[in-house]
Structures are given as C-alpha cells and as structure tokens.
Short mmCIF file of C-alpha atoms in Angstrom, two decimals:
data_model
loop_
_atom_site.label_atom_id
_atom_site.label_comp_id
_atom_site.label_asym_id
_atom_site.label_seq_id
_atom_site.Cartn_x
_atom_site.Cartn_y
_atom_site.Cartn_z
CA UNK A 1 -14.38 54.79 1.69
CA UNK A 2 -12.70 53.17 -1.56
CA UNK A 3 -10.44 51.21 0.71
CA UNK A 4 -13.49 50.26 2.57
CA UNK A 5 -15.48 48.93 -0.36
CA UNK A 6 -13.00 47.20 -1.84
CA UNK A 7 -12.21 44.96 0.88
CA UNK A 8 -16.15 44.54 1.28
CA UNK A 9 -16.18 43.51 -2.25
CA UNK A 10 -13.01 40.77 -1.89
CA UNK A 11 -14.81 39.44 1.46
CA UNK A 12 -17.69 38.72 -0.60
CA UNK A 13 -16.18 36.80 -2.81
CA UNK A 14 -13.63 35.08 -0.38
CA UNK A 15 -16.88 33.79 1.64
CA UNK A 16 -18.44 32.69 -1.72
CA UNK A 17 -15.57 30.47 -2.72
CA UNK A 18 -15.07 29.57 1.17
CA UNK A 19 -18.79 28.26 1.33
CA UNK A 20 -18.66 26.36 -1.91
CA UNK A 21 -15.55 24.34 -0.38
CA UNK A 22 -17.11 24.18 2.62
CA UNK A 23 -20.58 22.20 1.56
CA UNK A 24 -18.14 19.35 0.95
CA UNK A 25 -18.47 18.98 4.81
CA UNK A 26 -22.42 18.61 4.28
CA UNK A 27 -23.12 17.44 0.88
CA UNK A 28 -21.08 15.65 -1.34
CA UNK A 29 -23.63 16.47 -4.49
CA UNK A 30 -21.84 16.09 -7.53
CA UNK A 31 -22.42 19.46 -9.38
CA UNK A 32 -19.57 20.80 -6.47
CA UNK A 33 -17.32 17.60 -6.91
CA UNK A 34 -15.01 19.24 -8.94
CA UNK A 35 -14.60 21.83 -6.28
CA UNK A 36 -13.68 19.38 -3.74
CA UNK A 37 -10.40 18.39 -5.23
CA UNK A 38 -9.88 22.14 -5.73
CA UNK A 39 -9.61 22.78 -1.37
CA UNK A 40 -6.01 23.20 -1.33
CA UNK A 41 -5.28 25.63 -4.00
CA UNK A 42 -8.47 27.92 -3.67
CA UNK A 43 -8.23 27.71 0.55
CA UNK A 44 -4.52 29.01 -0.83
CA UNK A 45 -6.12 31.41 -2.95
CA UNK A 46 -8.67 32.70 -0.20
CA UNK A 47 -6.23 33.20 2.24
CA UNK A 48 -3.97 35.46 0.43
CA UNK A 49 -7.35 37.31 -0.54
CA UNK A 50 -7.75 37.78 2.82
CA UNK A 51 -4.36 39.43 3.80
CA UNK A 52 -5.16 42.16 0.70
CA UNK A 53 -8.79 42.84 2.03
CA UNK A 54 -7.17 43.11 5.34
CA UNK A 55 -4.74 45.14 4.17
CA UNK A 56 -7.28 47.73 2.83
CA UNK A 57 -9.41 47.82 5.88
CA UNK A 58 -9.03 45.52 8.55
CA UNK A 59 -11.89 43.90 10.38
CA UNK A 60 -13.09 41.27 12.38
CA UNK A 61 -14.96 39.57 9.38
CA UNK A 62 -11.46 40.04 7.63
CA UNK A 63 -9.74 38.08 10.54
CA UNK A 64 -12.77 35.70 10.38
CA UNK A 65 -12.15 34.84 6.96
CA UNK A 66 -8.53 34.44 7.01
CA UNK A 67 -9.08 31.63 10.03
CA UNK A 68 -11.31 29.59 8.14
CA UNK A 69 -9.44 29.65 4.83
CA UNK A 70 -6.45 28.59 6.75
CA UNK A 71 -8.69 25.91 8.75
CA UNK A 72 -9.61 24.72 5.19
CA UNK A 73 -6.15 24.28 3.89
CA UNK A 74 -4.88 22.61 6.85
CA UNK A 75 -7.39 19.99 6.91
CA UNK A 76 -7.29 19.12 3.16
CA UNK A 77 -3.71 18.39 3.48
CA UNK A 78 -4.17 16.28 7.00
CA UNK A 79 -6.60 14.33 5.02
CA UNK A 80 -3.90 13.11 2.55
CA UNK A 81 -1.98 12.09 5.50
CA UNK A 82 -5.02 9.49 6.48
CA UNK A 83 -3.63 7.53 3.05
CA UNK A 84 0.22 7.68 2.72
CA UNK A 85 1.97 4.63 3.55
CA UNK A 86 3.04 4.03 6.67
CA UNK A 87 6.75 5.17 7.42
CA UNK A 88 7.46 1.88 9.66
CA UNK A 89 6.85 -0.22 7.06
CA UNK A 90 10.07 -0.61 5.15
CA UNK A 91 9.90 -3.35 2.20
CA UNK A 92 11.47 -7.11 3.58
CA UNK A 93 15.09 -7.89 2.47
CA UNK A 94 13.72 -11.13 0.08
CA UNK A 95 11.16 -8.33 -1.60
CA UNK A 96 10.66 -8.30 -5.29
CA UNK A 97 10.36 -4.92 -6.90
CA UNK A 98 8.11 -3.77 -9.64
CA UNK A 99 7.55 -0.88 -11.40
CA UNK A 100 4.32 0.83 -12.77
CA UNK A 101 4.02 3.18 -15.06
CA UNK A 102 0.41 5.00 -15.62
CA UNK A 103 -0.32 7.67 -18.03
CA UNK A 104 -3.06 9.13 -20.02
CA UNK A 105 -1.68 10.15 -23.18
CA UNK A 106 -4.62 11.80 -24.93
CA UNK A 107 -6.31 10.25 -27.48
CA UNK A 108 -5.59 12.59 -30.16
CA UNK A 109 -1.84 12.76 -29.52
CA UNK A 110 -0.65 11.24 -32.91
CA UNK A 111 2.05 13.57 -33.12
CA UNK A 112 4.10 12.70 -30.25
CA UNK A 113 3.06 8.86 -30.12
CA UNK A 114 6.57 7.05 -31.29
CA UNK A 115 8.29 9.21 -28.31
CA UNK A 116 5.56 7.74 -25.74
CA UNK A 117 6.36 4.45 -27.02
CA UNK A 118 10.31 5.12 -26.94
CA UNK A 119 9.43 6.61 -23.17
CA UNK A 120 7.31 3.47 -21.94
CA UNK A 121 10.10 0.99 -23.19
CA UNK A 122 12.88 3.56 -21.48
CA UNK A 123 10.99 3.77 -18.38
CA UNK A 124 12.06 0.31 -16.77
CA UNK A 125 7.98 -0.27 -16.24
CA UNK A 126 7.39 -3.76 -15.41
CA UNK A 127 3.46 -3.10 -16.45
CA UNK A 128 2.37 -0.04 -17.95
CA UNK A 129 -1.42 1.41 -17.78
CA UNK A 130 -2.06 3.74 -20.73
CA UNK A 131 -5.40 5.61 -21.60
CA UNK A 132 -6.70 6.87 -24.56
CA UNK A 133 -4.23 5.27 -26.28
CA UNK A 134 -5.12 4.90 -29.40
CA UNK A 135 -2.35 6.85 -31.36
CA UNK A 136 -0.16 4.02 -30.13
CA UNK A 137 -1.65 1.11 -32.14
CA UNK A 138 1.04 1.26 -35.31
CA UNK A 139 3.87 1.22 -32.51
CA UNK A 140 2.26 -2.01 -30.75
CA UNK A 141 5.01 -4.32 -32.72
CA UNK A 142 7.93 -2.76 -31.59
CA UNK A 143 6.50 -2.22 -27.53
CA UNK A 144 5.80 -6.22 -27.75
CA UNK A 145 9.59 -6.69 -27.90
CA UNK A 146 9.71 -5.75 -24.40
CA UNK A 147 5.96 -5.94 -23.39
CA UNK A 148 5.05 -9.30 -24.73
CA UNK A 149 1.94 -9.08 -22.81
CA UNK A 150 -0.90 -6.76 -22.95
CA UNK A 151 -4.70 -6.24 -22.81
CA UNK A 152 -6.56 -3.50 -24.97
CA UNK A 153 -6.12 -2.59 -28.33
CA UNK A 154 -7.41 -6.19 -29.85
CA UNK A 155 -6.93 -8.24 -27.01
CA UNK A 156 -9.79 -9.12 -24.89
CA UNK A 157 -11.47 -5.67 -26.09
CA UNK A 158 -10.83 -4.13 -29.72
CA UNK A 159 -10.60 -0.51 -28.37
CA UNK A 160 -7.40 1.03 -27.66
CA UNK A 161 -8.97 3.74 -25.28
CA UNK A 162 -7.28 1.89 -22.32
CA UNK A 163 -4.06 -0.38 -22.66
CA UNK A 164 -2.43 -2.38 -20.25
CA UNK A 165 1.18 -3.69 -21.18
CA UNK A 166 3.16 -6.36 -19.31
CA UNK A 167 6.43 -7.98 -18.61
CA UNK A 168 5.16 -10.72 -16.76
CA UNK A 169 1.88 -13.26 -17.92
CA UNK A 170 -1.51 -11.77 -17.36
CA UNK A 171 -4.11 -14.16 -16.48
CA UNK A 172 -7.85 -13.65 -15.81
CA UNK A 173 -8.01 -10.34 -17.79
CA UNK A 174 -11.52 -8.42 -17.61
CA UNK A 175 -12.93 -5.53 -18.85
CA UNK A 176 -15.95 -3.44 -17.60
CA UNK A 177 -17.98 -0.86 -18.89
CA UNK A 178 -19.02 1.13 -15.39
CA UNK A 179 -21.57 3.18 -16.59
CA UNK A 180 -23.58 4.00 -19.80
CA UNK A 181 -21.13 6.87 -20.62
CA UNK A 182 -18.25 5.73 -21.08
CA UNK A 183 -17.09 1.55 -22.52
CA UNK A 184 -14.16 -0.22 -21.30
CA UNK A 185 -12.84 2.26 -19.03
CA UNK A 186 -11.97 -0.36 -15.97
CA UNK A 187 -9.69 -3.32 -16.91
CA UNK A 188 -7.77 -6.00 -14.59
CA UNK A 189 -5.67 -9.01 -14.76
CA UNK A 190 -3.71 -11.25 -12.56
CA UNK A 191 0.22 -11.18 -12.74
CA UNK A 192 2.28 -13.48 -10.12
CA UNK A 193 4.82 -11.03 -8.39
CA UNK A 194 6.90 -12.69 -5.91
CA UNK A 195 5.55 -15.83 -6.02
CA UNK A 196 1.69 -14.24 -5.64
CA UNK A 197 -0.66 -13.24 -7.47
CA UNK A 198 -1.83 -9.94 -7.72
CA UNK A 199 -4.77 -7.92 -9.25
CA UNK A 200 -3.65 -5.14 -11.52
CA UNK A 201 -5.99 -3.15 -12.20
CA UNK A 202 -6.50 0.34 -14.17
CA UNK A 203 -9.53 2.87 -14.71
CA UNK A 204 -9.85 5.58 -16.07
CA UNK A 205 -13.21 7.32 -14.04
CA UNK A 206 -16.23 9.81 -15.46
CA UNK A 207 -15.39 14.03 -14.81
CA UNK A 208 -16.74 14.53 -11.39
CA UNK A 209 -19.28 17.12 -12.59
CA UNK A 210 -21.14 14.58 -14.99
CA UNK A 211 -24.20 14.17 -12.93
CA UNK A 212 -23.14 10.65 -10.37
CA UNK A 213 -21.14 9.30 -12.75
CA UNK A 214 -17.87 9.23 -11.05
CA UNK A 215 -19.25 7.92 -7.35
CA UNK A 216 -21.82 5.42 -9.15
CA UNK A 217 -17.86 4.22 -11.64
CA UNK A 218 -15.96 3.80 -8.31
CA UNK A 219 -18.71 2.31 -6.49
CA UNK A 220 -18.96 -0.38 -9.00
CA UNK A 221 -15.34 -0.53 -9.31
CA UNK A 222 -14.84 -1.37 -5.68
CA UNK A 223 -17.61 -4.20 -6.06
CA UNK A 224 -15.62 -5.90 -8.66
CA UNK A 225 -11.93 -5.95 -7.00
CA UNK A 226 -14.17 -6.83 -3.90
CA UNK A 227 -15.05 -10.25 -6.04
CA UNK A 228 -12.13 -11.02 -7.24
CA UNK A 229 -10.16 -10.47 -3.96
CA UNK A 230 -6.14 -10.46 -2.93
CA UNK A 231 -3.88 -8.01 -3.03
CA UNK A 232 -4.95 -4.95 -5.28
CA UNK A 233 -2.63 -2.31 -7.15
CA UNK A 234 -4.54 0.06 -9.26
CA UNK A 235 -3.97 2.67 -11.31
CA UNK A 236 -4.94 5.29 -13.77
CA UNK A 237 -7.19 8.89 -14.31
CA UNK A 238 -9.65 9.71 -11.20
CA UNK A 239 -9.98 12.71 -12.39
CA UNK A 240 -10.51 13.66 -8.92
CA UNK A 241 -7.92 14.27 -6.01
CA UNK A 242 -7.48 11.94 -3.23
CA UNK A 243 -9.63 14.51 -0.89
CA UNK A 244 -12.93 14.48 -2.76
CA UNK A 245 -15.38 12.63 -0.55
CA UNK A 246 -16.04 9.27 -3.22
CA UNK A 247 -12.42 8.85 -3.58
CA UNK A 248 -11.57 8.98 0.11
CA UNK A 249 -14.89 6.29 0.31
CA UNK A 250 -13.58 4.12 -2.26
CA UNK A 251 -9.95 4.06 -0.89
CA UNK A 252 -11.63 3.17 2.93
CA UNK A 253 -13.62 0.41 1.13
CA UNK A 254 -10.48 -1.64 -0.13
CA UNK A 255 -8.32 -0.53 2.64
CA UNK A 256 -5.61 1.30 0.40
CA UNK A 257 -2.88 3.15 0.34
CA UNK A 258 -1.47 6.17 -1.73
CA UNK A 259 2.08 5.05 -3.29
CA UNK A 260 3.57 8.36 -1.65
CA UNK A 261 2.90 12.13 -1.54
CA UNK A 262 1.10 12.75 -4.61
CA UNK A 263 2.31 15.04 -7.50
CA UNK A 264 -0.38 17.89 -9.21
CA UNK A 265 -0.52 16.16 -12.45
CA UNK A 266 -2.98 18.30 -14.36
CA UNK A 267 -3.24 20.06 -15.85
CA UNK A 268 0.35 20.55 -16.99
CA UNK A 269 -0.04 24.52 -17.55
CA UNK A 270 -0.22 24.79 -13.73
CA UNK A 271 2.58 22.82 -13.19
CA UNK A 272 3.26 21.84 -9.03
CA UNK A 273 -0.20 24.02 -8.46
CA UNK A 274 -2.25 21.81 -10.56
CA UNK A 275 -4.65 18.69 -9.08
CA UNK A 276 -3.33 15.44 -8.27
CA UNK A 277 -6.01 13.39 -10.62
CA UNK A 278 -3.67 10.99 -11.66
CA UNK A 279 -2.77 8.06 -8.78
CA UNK A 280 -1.95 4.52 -8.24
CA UNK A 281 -3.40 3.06 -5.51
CA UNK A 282 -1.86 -0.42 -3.64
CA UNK A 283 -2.84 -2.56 -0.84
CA UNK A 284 -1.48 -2.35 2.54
CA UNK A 285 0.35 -5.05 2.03
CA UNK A 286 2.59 -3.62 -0.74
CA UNK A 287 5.05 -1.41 0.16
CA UNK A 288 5.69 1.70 -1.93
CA UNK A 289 9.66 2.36 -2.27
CA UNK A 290 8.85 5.52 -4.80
CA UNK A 291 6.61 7.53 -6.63
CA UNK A 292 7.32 10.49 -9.40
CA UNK A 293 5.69 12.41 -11.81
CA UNK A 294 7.46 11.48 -15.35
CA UNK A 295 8.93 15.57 -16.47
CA UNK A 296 7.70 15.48 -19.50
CA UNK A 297 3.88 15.39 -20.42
CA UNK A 298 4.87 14.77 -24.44
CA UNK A 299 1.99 16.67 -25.59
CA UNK A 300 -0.96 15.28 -23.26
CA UNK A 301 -2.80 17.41 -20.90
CA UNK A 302 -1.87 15.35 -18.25
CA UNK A 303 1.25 14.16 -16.47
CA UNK A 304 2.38 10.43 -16.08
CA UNK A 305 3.55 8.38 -12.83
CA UNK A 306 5.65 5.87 -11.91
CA UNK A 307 5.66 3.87 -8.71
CA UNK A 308 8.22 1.64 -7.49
CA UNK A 309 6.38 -0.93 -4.80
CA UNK A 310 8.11 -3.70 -2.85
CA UNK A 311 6.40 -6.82 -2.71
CA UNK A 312 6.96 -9.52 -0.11
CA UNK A 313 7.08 -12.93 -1.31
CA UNK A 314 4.67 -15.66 -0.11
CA UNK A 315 5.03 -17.11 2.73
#
C-alpha cells in the first residue's frame, strides 16, 4: 500500500506541473509565462517522475502521464526548429562578416567590470550590446580606443542601463522607453555592413510574470523596427525562451531567424539546464555562420553570446 500511495502522490504532482505547461496551448495569460519557457526542462523533469511512480506501482494513469510529458518535450524542441536558419543557406563568397557580442552584465557588477571591458575589446565584436551596464562607465575611455562609436551612457540617453558599442558609424540612433516600468530599455541605430545598411537593434524586455509587460514591450518593439524597415539584427535579454507564445509572435511578425541552436544562458548555476533568455535575432536575409555562449559569466547572473552572421553585399 506504501508503494501504492506514493506513486499516487508523484502522479499528482506530475499532472499538476503537466497541466500548468499545458495551458500554454489555451491561454497565454501572463501569470504562467514564466512557465512557458520552462517546457523543456520540467516535461524532462515529469517524465523521469513518471518512470519512479511507475516503478512503484505501475498503471495506466502512470503510462498516461509518461506519454504526455514526452509529447510535451518533443514539441517544445520541434518548435525551436520552426526558427533556426535554414541549412541551405550558406553565406555568398563576396560576404562581409560581423560579429556581435550581447551580454547583460548586471548592474551591480563593479567588481568584475575592468575584466568585462578587457573581454569586450578581446572578443573581436564588431558591435557590442551591453545591459545594465553601468559599472562600465570609468572604463568607457579605454573601450573607445577600439569602439569609437557607441550609444548609452551620455550619448543620445544619459543612462548607462543599456550600451551599444561600435566599430563602424552609427547613424539614426533611437531610444524607447516600452512601457511605464522600465526607461530606455530598447535602443537602435543604423550601421552600413557590406555596403547596406542595417538596423541594430538591442532590448532588454520586462520578467514575463510582471502583469503584460513583456507581450505589450515586444509588441511595441515590433511596431518600431516595422517603421523603420530593412534588414533587422537584434539582440539582448528576453528574459523569455524562444518557445513562449509572445516571443514565437514577435519573431513571426518580423520574419526572423534564431542565429543557431540556442545556449541555456541563465541562470549560470544551472549551467546547459538553464533557459535560453538571452538571443540575437537576424533577418532572413543574414546568414548566421556561428553562435556561442561566452564560458565565463564574470560575475553576472547571466551568460553572454556571440554571433558571427554573413552578410551579402548589395546588389
């Protein structure tokens, strides 16, 4: 009877977790968002419950559950699939390269600041996106030797919450407040790559469970690159994996494209079985060559990325 009650207690709480991943089908309702993202790990997590409540009594329910959590985590990675870039599109022979680096540093990270500035300028970035980066400020002279160009952190916006650094001229550089909560979390500029020019963009997006904060930020994100057109890379903190309902909506609405199979890059105690909440984003157009999570989170709770994206010239 102990066998029996114990695997009548684990089914409970399989179905439980299996139901509240399972609304995202249904609702998308914000107070479950952050669950969403969470479908791979905890349909991971449910099926292995299964197998022990199996293992102490089996059943049909038992069977039932182990399906469905197996269902689950096969369909969360086939939706990832719907936005990697497409294998038979390799980058043209007269292609020029760039290199983005994105990383959110944490805004109290004074003590490890000097090695994300020695990192950025090692990193080979053409154009760095940085959030929260405020600890950075007193290193600003010695990144402008190599980044001569930036927005953030007294240009165009006083704040150093998000900074965008550059190789190459900026032109046309905005920032926007998208919502109430949060100021100057969403900036882009125009750099010509290639002989275009193309909208880089980065955001850093509301937590998921803050009321509609994060759908209502990337709603109003995607009207603004809508405006100012062409092709589109951006970057920065979703705080929300590729699978959660608004981010699979705002990547339909500008037609993009992951830069590759996306690293877990928070947070960094969970190492490969954390969330990918971290991404950069590109146009069809661009052709990703690389992506990889930089090894060392130097004190942040998150991981940074860089992408390496082939860009055909103009015709």
């Amino acid at each position: 009877m102990a066998r029996d009650r114990i695997s009548s207690a684990l089914g409970v709480l399989i179905s439980l977790g299996l139901v509240i991943v399972s609304l995202r089908y249904i609702t998308d309702f914000w107070l479950l968002a952050f669950f969403f993202s969470l479908q791979p790990q905890l349909a991971v997590v449910a099926a292995l419950g299964s197998l022990l409540s199996l293992a102490f009594h089996r059943s049909r329910f038992g069977y039932g559950l182990l399906v469905l959590s197996l269902l689950l985590g096969a369909h969360a990675f086939w939706m990832k699939r719907e936005f990697l870039p497409s294998p038979d599109a390799p980058p043209a022979a007269d292609a020029t390269q760039i290199r983005l680096l994105s990383f959110n540093m944490l805004g109290n990270n004074d003590a490890n600041a000097r090695r994300i500035g020695d990192m950025v300028k090692a990193s080979g970035a053409d154009v760095a996106y940085l959030f929260e980066a405020g600890p950075l400020a007193p290193y600003l002279a010695d990144l402008s030797a190599i980044y001569p160009y930036r927005i953030g952190c007294g240009v165009v916006v006083e704040t150093c919450d998000l900074l965008m650094l550059s190789k190459h001229p900026m032109t046309n550089p905005q920032f926007v407040s998208l919502s109430d909560l949060r100021q100057n979390r969403f900036a882009v500029a125009t750099i010509v790559v290639g002989g275009q020019p193309v909208e880089f963009a980065a955001i850093h997006v509301t937590k998921p469970y803050f009321d509609d904060y994060h759908t209502m930020e990337l709603r109003r994100a995607s009207r603004i690159l809508k405006e100012r057109g062409g092709t589109l890379v951006i970057g920065g903190d979703f705080n929300s994996d590729t699978i959660a309902p608004d981010m699979q909506r705002f990547l339909r609405r500008g037609n993009l494209q992951t830069a590759g199979v996306e690293p877990a890059t928070w947070p960094v105690e969970a190492g490969i079985f954390g969330i990918p909440i971290d991404h950069i984003y590109m146009s069809k157009t661009i052709v990703p060559t690389a992506l990889e999570r930089i090894e060392d989170s130097y004190g942040s709770n998150h991981y940074g990325l860089i992408a390496d994206l082939s860009l055909a010239p103009a015709r």
